[in-house]
XYZ file of C-alpha atoms in Angstrom:
608
model
C 61.849 -38.236 -1.028
C 58.485 -40.511 -0.183
C 57.276 -37.965 2.010
C 57.239 -34.854 -0.796
C 55.722 -37.175 -3.353
C 52.929 -38.309 -0.576
C 52.566 -34.309 -0.440
C 52.511 -33.462 -4.005
C 49.604 -36.383 -4.663
C 47.665 -35.026 -1.683
C 47.221 -32.252 -3.074
C 46.825 -32.919 -7.046
C 43.940 -35.173 -5.133
C 42.775 -32.553 -2.817
C 42.468 -30.276 -6.336
C 41.087 -33.107 -7.931
C 37.500 -33.165 -5.716
C 37.409 -29.933 -4.760
C 37.106 -29.257 -9.036
C 34.808 -31.931 -9.439
C 32.450 -31.444 -6.685
C 31.812 -28.159 -7.720
C 31.092 -29.167 -11.179
C 29.084 -31.490 -9.828
C 27.323 -28.446 -7.468
C 27.287 -26.329 -10.854
C 24.549 -29.608 -11.888
C 22.281 -30.646 -8.614
C 22.564 -27.262 -7.114
C 22.151 -25.219 -9.195
C 18.498 -24.929 -8.931
C 18.900 -24.210 -5.169
C 19.544 -20.873 -4.207
C 19.605 -19.237 -0.346
C 18.853 -15.465 0.009
C 20.883 -14.447 2.845
C 20.716 -10.675 2.113
C 19.531 -7.688 4.429
C 16.114 -7.355 3.146
C 15.443 -10.232 1.239
C 16.776 -8.115 -2.175
C 16.581 -12.074 -4.022
C 13.401 -13.035 -2.312
C 9.922 -13.583 -4.391
C 6.970 -12.413 -2.875
C 4.002 -14.335 -2.031
C 1.951 -11.910 -4.446
C 4.891 -11.854 -6.687
C 4.605 -15.845 -6.764
C 1.112 -16.397 -7.107
C 1.259 -13.868 -11.177
C 3.859 -16.776 -11.580
C 1.185 -19.779 -11.269
C -0.917 -18.312 -13.339
C 1.014 -18.360 -16.216
C -0.560 -21.054 -18.859
C 1.894 -20.573 -21.483
C 5.906 -19.551 -21.600
C 7.048 -16.665 -21.349
C 10.181 -14.857 -22.987
C 12.453 -12.901 -21.210
C 15.438 -11.101 -23.775
C 17.821 -9.338 -21.128
C 19.763 -7.100 -23.126
C 22.475 -5.762 -20.409
C 25.617 -4.753 -21.916
C 28.179 -6.094 -19.646
C 31.009 -5.067 -21.232
C 30.344 -1.000 -21.598
C 28.892 -1.051 -17.966
C 32.258 -2.592 -16.293
C 33.149 1.020 -16.350
C 30.527 2.098 -13.871
C 30.758 0.701 -10.752
C 27.389 1.776 -9.811
C 25.647 0.672 -13.212
C 27.701 -2.681 -12.588
C 26.360 -3.216 -9.365
C 23.160 -3.066 -10.332
C 23.689 -5.152 -13.239
C 23.919 -7.879 -10.744
C 21.568 -7.218 -8.722
C 19.363 -7.028 -11.312
C 20.637 -10.060 -13.032
C 19.765 -12.254 -9.679
C 17.096 -11.492 -9.648
C 15.270 -12.706 -12.862
C 16.806 -15.619 -12.405
C 15.183 -15.867 -9.089
C 11.934 -15.560 -11.325
C 12.977 -17.882 -13.861
C 13.886 -20.337 -11.028
C 10.152 -19.952 -9.317
C 8.627 -20.501 -12.973
C 10.110 -23.890 -13.872
C 10.243 -23.571 -16.779
C 7.531 -21.104 -17.663
C 10.009 -18.471 -18.179
C 12.995 -18.696 -20.434
C 15.347 -15.792 -19.117
C 18.239 -15.240 -22.253
C 20.695 -12.496 -21.164
C 22.420 -10.935 -24.400
C 25.537 -8.043 -24.126
C 24.962 -6.528 -27.992
C 27.749 -5.023 -29.585
C 28.004 -1.793 -31.449
C 26.279 -1.947 -34.615
C 24.789 -5.524 -34.459
C 22.117 -7.372 -35.162
C 21.442 -7.572 -31.488
C 21.915 -4.124 -30.598
C 19.088 -3.217 -34.099
C 16.783 -5.386 -31.950
C 17.261 -3.844 -28.896
C 16.551 -0.432 -29.869
C 13.591 -2.076 -32.874
C 12.055 -3.577 -29.448
C 12.016 0.075 -27.743
C 14.897 -0.202 -24.719
C 16.732 3.027 -23.809
C 20.122 3.236 -25.021
C 22.102 5.690 -22.394
C 25.637 7.222 -23.841
C 29.020 5.825 -22.626
C 32.485 6.674 -22.764
C 33.948 6.786 -26.562
C 30.165 6.819 -28.272
C 29.131 3.682 -26.774
C 26.348 2.717 -25.523
C 24.469 0.800 -22.442
C 21.235 -1.346 -23.003
C 19.858 -2.746 -19.438
C 16.474 -3.243 -20.603
C 13.917 -6.181 -20.737
C 12.324 -7.515 -23.370
C 8.934 -10.476 -22.306
C 6.980 -11.934 -24.852
C 4.477 -14.452 -24.972
C 3.147 -17.496 -27.276
C 1.124 -15.244 -29.107
C 4.086 -12.576 -30.222
C 2.489 -9.715 -26.804
C 5.549 -8.269 -25.839
C 5.952 -5.770 -22.680
C 9.360 -3.568 -22.683
C 10.750 -2.376 -19.764
C 13.311 0.576 -21.721
C 16.169 0.688 -18.975
C 16.733 0.135 -15.530
C 16.804 2.862 -13.661
C 18.144 2.716 -10.527
C 16.153 5.434 -9.241
C 13.423 2.673 -9.455
C 14.997 -0.072 -7.642
C 12.415 -0.047 -4.984
C 9.875 -1.054 -7.289
C 11.539 -3.231 -9.635
C 10.228 -6.492 -8.564
C 6.714 -4.840 -8.628
C 7.267 -3.757 -12.748
C 9.418 -7.164 -13.145
C 5.383 -8.898 -11.894
C 3.519 -6.377 -13.092
C 4.852 -7.178 -17.156
C 4.184 -10.315 -16.265
C 0.579 -9.613 -15.548
C -0.349 -7.288 -18.666
C 1.093 -10.287 -21.019
C -2.135 -12.620 -19.562
C -4.535 -9.669 -20.151
C -6.278 -9.764 -24.070
C -7.845 -6.475 -23.682
C -7.054 -2.811 -22.414
C -8.375 -2.478 -18.485
C -11.820 0.043 -17.763
C -11.416 2.765 -15.255
C -14.423 4.487 -14.171
C -14.585 8.298 -13.393
C -17.114 10.026 -11.459
C -16.660 13.894 -10.625
C -18.228 16.962 -10.965
C -15.426 18.894 -12.064
C -15.390 20.405 -16.345
C -12.343 17.967 -17.293
C -14.374 15.526 -19.447
C -12.993 15.478 -23.425
C -16.059 17.222 -25.475
C -18.756 18.045 -22.312
C -19.791 21.802 -22.447
C -16.654 24.092 -21.095
C -14.821 21.431 -20.461
C -10.767 22.772 -19.346
C -7.745 20.229 -20.566
C -6.081 17.940 -17.736
C -3.416 16.285 -18.374
C -4.045 14.037 -15.979
C -6.844 13.040 -18.387
C -4.613 12.562 -20.778
C -2.351 9.958 -19.192
C -5.285 7.771 -17.480
C -6.607 8.171 -21.281
C -2.686 7.029 -22.584
C -3.031 3.847 -20.709
C -6.303 3.033 -20.195
C -9.972 2.942 -22.099
C -11.367 5.614 -20.196
C -15.452 5.292 -18.669
C -17.282 7.931 -17.721
C -19.788 7.496 -14.719
C -22.997 10.247 -15.175
C -24.081 12.327 -12.327
C -27.571 10.740 -12.062
C -26.396 6.972 -12.863
C -28.483 4.222 -11.412
C -25.953 1.167 -11.617
C -21.943 1.565 -12.161
C -20.826 0.039 -15.500
C -18.302 -3.102 -16.190
C -15.304 -1.469 -14.677
C -11.618 -2.903 -13.373
C -11.440 -0.023 -11.400
C -13.206 3.479 -9.970
C -12.013 6.612 -9.809
C -14.267 9.341 -7.595
C -12.585 12.926 -8.143
C -15.215 15.519 -5.948
C -17.895 13.579 -6.592
C -21.549 15.808 -7.627
C -24.256 15.697 -5.119
C -25.458 11.657 -4.778
C -28.290 10.084 -3.715
C -28.584 7.400 -0.913
C -28.673 4.857 -3.535
C -26.448 6.057 -5.401
C -23.766 5.828 -2.984
C -25.337 2.662 -2.268
C -24.041 1.486 -5.485
C -20.346 2.705 -4.491
C -20.909 1.507 -1.257
C -21.761 -2.302 -3.236
C -18.933 -1.633 -5.346
C -16.493 -2.016 -2.978
C -17.326 -5.120 -1.663
C -17.327 -7.178 -4.336
C -13.841 -6.757 -4.832
C -13.739 -3.756 -6.581
C -10.598 -0.782 -6.169
C -12.032 2.805 -5.640
C -9.738 5.626 -5.528
C -11.688 8.783 -3.596
C -10.602 12.305 -3.893
C -12.056 14.604 -1.458
C -12.113 17.778 -0.395
C -13.146 20.036 2.371
C -11.789 23.397 0.029
C -11.942 22.466 -3.785
C -10.060 24.886 -5.190
C -9.555 23.216 -8.878
C -13.930 23.003 -8.466
C -13.770 27.122 -9.511
C -11.139 27.981 -11.281
C -12.080 28.973 -14.371
C -12.696 27.782 -17.844
C -11.836 28.762 -21.098
C -14.646 31.189 -20.985
C -12.675 33.356 -17.446
C -15.611 31.845 -15.936
C -16.092 29.315 -13.088
C -17.799 25.678 -13.809
C -21.846 26.324 -12.913
C -22.764 24.162 -10.069
C -19.415 23.957 -8.494
C -19.345 22.402 -4.656
C -16.767 23.674 -2.287
C -16.427 20.540 -0.305
C -17.606 16.809 -0.747
C -16.704 14.084 1.822
C -19.169 11.488 1.456
C -19.069 11.368 5.461
C -22.098 8.425 5.164
C -19.973 5.936 3.440
C -16.837 6.620 4.591
C -18.015 6.543 8.644
C -18.664 2.954 7.821
C -14.930 2.286 7.066
C -13.332 4.262 10.206
C -12.915 7.269 8.075
C -13.683 10.798 7.908
C -12.863 14.362 6.509
C -13.951 16.808 8.874
C -15.001 20.247 6.042
C -14.260 21.945 9.169
C -10.188 22.588 8.643
C -7.823 22.209 6.285
C -4.215 21.442 6.763
C -1.255 23.141 6.142
C 2.469 22.747 6.704
C 4.905 25.558 7.158
C 8.218 23.610 6.925
C 6.959 22.876 3.141
C 5.192 25.160 1.903
C 5.375 26.318 -1.740
C 7.090 29.725 -3.098
C 4.189 32.501 -4.177
C 4.768 36.092 -4.794
C 3.113 38.481 -2.957
C 2.484 42.166 -2.361
C 4.027 43.747 0.652
C 3.908 47.946 1.705
C 3.369 47.782 -2.146
C 6.902 45.818 -3.450
C 6.531 42.167 -4.863
C 7.792 39.459 -1.807
C 8.397 35.915 -2.870
C 6.885 34.449 0.635
C 6.508 30.103 1.130
C 2.652 29.358 1.631
C 2.005 27.062 4.084
C -1.663 26.070 2.237
C 0.236 25.223 -0.687
C 2.787 22.898 0.411
C 5.051 20.154 -1.142
C 5.252 16.568 0.507
C 8.164 14.523 -0.316
C 9.991 11.329 0.424
C 9.963 11.748 4.005
C 6.401 12.548 4.529
C 5.763 9.623 1.991
C 5.754 6.081 2.898
C 8.782 4.206 1.307
C 6.909 0.794 1.825
C 4.070 0.650 -0.717
C 4.209 0.781 -4.256
C 2.116 4.042 -4.876
C 4.788 6.524 -2.982
C 8.184 4.250 -3.211
C 9.344 5.520 -6.210
C 8.555 9.481 -5.723
C 11.203 12.029 -5.207
C 9.873 15.637 -6.633
C 7.066 15.394 -4.182
C 3.068 16.023 -4.937
C 1.764 19.551 -4.550
C -1.449 19.854 -2.539
C -3.281 22.700 -2.047
C -5.499 23.529 1.363
C -6.105 19.853 1.103
C -8.031 18.420 4.258
C -6.966 15.331 6.790
C -8.679 11.680 7.520
C -9.610 11.270 10.850
C -9.037 7.421 11.969
C -10.610 4.761 13.477
C -10.551 1.288 13.453
C -12.729 -1.415 12.387
C -12.553 -4.760 12.356
C -10.879 -6.880 9.282
C -9.912 -3.289 7.691
C -6.331 -2.329 7.343
C -5.132 1.170 7.066
C -1.738 2.319 6.225
C -0.860 5.882 5.702
C 0.490 6.734 2.444
C 0.799 10.934 2.126
C 0.799 13.268 5.461
C 2.937 16.204 6.476
C 6.024 17.218 8.119
C 5.631 17.221 12.207
C 5.535 20.890 11.578
C 1.663 20.437 9.981
C -1.389 22.380 11.745
C -4.804 22.449 10.739
C -6.888 26.135 9.724
C -10.249 26.283 9.703
C -11.733 26.261 6.221
C -13.006 29.387 6.036
C -9.872 31.020 7.088
C -7.863 29.704 4.267
C -10.868 30.110 1.633
C -10.140 33.482 2.556
C -6.777 33.778 0.929
C -5.285 34.417 3.883
C -1.769 36.323 3.340
C 1.470 33.956 5.007
C 2.149 36.644 7.533
C -1.809 35.645 8.443
C -1.879 32.189 8.946
C 1.645 31.964 10.860
C 0.889 34.678 12.881
C -1.076 32.075 15.624
C 0.442 29.351 13.731
C 1.251 26.115 16.084
C 1.282 22.014 15.195
C -1.129 19.882 15.626
C -0.424 17.432 18.341
C 0.821 14.954 15.398
C 1.046 15.228 11.473
C -2.003 15.659 9.318
C -3.101 12.805 7.880
C -4.128 13.007 4.071
C -4.079 10.481 2.290
C -4.725 6.527 3.358
C -5.012 2.643 1.696
C -7.490 0.622 3.503
C -7.419 -3.318 2.440
C -9.438 -5.942 3.873
C -13.429 -7.041 4.147
C -15.390 -3.858 3.685
C -18.430 -3.461 6.076
C -21.298 -2.051 4.465
C -22.694 1.981 5.114
C -25.763 0.359 4.547
C -26.125 -2.286 6.872
C -30.351 -3.070 5.686
C -29.660 -2.878 2.651
C -30.250 -0.338 -0.795
C -32.508 2.516 0.841
C -34.845 2.339 -1.846
C -35.467 -1.087 -0.916
C -34.165 -3.053 -4.218
C -31.973 -5.259 -2.342
C -31.750 -8.843 -3.699
C -28.112 -9.042 -3.841
C -27.215 -7.242 -1.719
C -24.038 -7.902 0.773
C -23.283 -6.682 4.454
C -20.044 -6.991 3.968
C -17.508 -7.720 1.320
C -17.225 -11.179 -0.038
C -14.086 -10.587 -0.850
C -10.539 -8.428 0.208
C -11.156 -4.856 -1.196
C -8.760 -1.799 -1.642
C -9.636 1.930 -1.553
C -7.391 4.381 -1.722
C -9.006 7.639 -0.117
C -7.092 11.009 -0.067
C -8.197 14.412 1.201
C -7.857 16.060 -1.884
C -8.825 17.123 -5.199
C -6.801 19.858 -5.603
C -3.169 17.903 -6.529
C -5.295 16.576 -9.476
C -5.882 20.072 -11.731
C -3.505 21.194 -13.837
C -1.786 23.827 -12.564
C -0.614 22.895 -8.705
C 2.459 20.075 -11.049
C 2.251 21.930 -14.469
C 5.076 24.875 -15.096
C 5.328 26.602 -18.718
C 8.333 28.417 -19.893
C 8.314 30.671 -22.517
C 11.199 28.662 -24.385
C 10.530 25.244 -23.393
C 7.365 24.970 -23.159
C 5.490 23.040 -20.676
C 6.477 20.645 -17.939
C 6.151 19.348 -14.886
C 7.021 19.870 -11.600
C 6.207 16.873 -9.582
C 5.197 13.433 -8.978
C 1.229 14.447 -8.643
C 0.657 12.517 -12.570
C 2.746 9.619 -10.935
C 1.047 9.574 -7.943
C -2.214 8.556 -9.736
C -0.833 5.884 -12.215
C 0.525 4.465 -9.546
C -2.426 4.552 -7.821
C -4.189 2.644 -10.687
C -1.793 0.625 -12.107
C -2.625 -1.121 -8.773
C -6.023 -0.582 -9.125
C -6.463 -2.163 -12.211
C -3.755 -4.966 -12.112
C -3.625 -8.490 -11.170
C -4.921 -8.561 -6.941
C -1.410 -10.285 -6.251
C 0.259 -6.659 -7.676
C -1.283 -5.144 -4.201
C 0.893 -7.913 -2.137
C 4.119 -7.139 -3.306
C 6.576 -4.695 -1.690
C 9.260 -2.297 -2.181
C 12.242 -3.446 -2.066
C 15.498 -1.901 0.550
C 18.073 -0.383 -1.587
C 20.571 -2.785 -2.892
C 23.466 0.212 -2.601
C 25.516 -0.861 1.091
C 27.021 2.527 1.212
C 30.183 3.297 4.194
C 28.214 4.982 6.928
C 31.157 4.950 9.395
C 32.988 6.593 6.421
C 30.836 8.858 5.711
C 30.239 10.143 9.484
C 33.959 10.496 9.524
C 34.242 12.344 6.486
C 31.057 14.912 7.412
C 32.707 15.269 10.832
C 36.393 15.891 9.601
C 34.676 19.174 7.152
C 32.832 20.562 9.630
C 36.256 20.786 11.707
C 37.753 22.705 9.380
C 34.799 24.304 7.935
C 34.628 27.438 10.774
C 38.668 28.325 9.712
C 38.357 27.719 5.797
C 34.703 30.079 5.927
C 37.136 33.024 8.613
C 39.888 33.079 5.884
C 37.964 32.912 2.996
C 36.093 35.890 4.667
C 39.372 37.232 5.420
C 40.711 36.855 1.501
C 37.556 39.024 0.200
C 38.137 41.954 2.480
C 41.357 42.078 1.756
C 40.540 42.365 -2.130
C 37.745 44.137 -1.623
C 40.158 46.786 -0.252
C 42.890 46.584 -3.487
C 40.129 46.916 -5.262
C 39.755 50.189 -3.719
C 43.439 51.472 -3.759
C 43.782 50.361 -6.941
C 41.299 52.257 -8.399
C 42.334 55.700 -7.060
C 39.666 55.705 -3.998
C 39.896 55.499 0.067
C 41.579 53.146 2.118
C 38.308 51.384 3.126
C 39.491 51.838 7.139
C 41.105 55.322 6.112
C 44.803 53.588 7.474
C 47.048 56.717 6.878
C 49.867 54.031 5.683
C 51.514 55.145 2.157
C 49.479 53.869 -0.857
C 51.905 51.198 -1.942
C 53.418 50.105 1.222
C 49.280 49.415 2.189
C 49.301 47.327 -1.177
C 52.365 45.123 -0.844
C 50.972 44.806 2.588
C 47.036 43.408 1.639
C 48.664 41.309 -1.066
C 51.341 39.254 1.048
C 48.044 38.733 3.405
C 46.033 37.716 0.715
C 48.925 35.185 -0.154
C 49.176 34.371 3.478
C 44.943 33.940 3.919
C 45.916 31.125 0.566
C 48.408 29.537 1.406
C 46.593 28.393 4.811
C 43.821 27.512 2.957
C 45.660 25.438 0.948
C 47.202 23.639 3.826
C 43.808 23.883 4.992
C 42.342 21.675 2.445
C 45.633 19.663 2.305
C 45.496 18.239 5.385
C 41.418 17.249 4.847
C 42.675 15.125 2.020
C 44.720 13.293 4.587
C 42.934 13.387 7.109
C 40.499 11.133 4.621
C 43.450 8.917 3.165
C 44.221 8.133 6.194
C 40.908 6.890 7.239
C 40.696 5.130 4.125
C 44.137 3.381 3.808
C 43.329 2.764 7.899
C 39.650 1.028 6.860
C 41.803 -0.792 3.888
C 44.158 -2.617 5.740
C 41.380 -3.540 8.568
C 39.467 -5.026 6.310
C 41.653 -6.235 3.389
C 44.535 -7.136 5.355
C 44.036 -7.432 9.479
C 42.212 -10.716 8.728
C 44.464 -12.597 6.206
C 47.287 -11.917 8.560
C 44.912 -13.644 11.548
C 44.249 -16.120 9.936
C 48.107 -16.360 9.104
C 49.293 -15.952 12.312
C 46.996 -17.731 13.637
C 48.422 -21.126 11.600
C 51.879 -19.804 12.573
C 50.513 -20.108 16.196
C 48.854 -23.714 15.835
C 51.689 -24.945 14.113
C 54.709 -23.589 16.438
C 52.100 -25.108 18.999
C 51.619 -28.295 17.476
C 56.218 -28.674 16.770
C 56.803 -28.200 20.330
C 54.071 -30.223 21.862
C 55.359 -33.452 19.080
C 59.268 -32.871 20.078
C 57.869 -32.891 23.844
């Protein structure tokens, strides 16, 4: 009896000790987090820690998350835990300067009204319910940044979105983006045509238009050079020194700028339109060249166009106009990580690279392995798809369409300004800079990403605007944002199960296709017989017996199809049952058997 009381007391003491240890650790170790997830899902980048370190006054983060409503949606629930964990990592790193509050808004409550008033987006759920899943960030002077909805499609940019909201809270005024271009896209200018890209930039930033004859650059946060006019040596020198002083710039140059010749409101091409721009004297110092004699094309990514063949209209994929998708975009760069619809290009050039000490290079966009090069003069002659494909030869490596350069830039003018006025000349960067170079400007022209539907009006069909806005946001934002990484997905699909499922489906698909084809033939012959037409195969059997025979074959084919589908489902069910056994039941069973084995061994040892 005493042994029983001793065992019970020991169990009670053990339970009390474990409970006390949990309470104690919750108090003393709550600020300690160890991220052992693949890819470091909750680990903050150095750039984020730099932004957090610059917070001068407390920031209030209100995380609106309909936790109870999201419980019925596993994907939302899983991503909600992911977002919450990362928010907690921010709050922990901020050491009290980020005050995180989570609210689960009830329907028709004050919290729900506050979420809607703040600009959060609610997604519909079952039975008239709604799911809120966003963040409101406010500082001490009530400046506000709102992330309306944490979309799983932007998971790769989750840390970037959060860090950018922190950085923008500390900005007191709108960022200034300088635009230098020869294209007629400046609103109010003579012959200007509408530009969706300009509208988008103007909605987010202050645009400063740089005159063609500029002698110095204005005070701007970032520079956008789009197919520039002819520049004097001193003007190119100003661009050079802007970059060397840490200025961030985006260049869109083109050996065959179709957008430059697109007719304006008067139906005529702009006067003095330029076919090509390269700025070779500037870019060569940075190890970059864009050949003016070649453009890139891709037969595997070509966009469909309507052409006339032998007097008939036909739809063909046009290799010179193509759409690069996620497979051709850099998944690690924040400007391209979330682009899913692809970016459309028109007769783009290609970038050649050579190493330069102190400069890092990241390829942002390239063609597929089927990419090829063709003469600029050939492309300018509007060749047919057949002509382009007749002697098509893929390049040795996929042509590069866009790159990001970062680091310490050397000057293209080592001896100073061409005019001789170089009192403040920099032969090399005095701080790290960042430059993006695209070998095409047509991707920014409206026809390449806008479609007009008679019923629904204009719609964006590609990620061209999103790509440029991502580039600009990185250029005008906190320099630390460039140090951020695109995060890996937190989803962990059962790849083994999916592979087995695909294998099983392939095993059945051939027989299923044959049966479906035979069923279609039988149905066609039955229709012919029942409509009074002669049988397709000219059978000599009587009409009634033939119809009976065909119906029997049809019934047999459908039974076989149902059997195949049933067998397929049974195989998948057996696979899932086996996985469930090995993952849920086998580990505790092994522990139990091990414990029994150890107990029996110890008992026999004691008896002996």
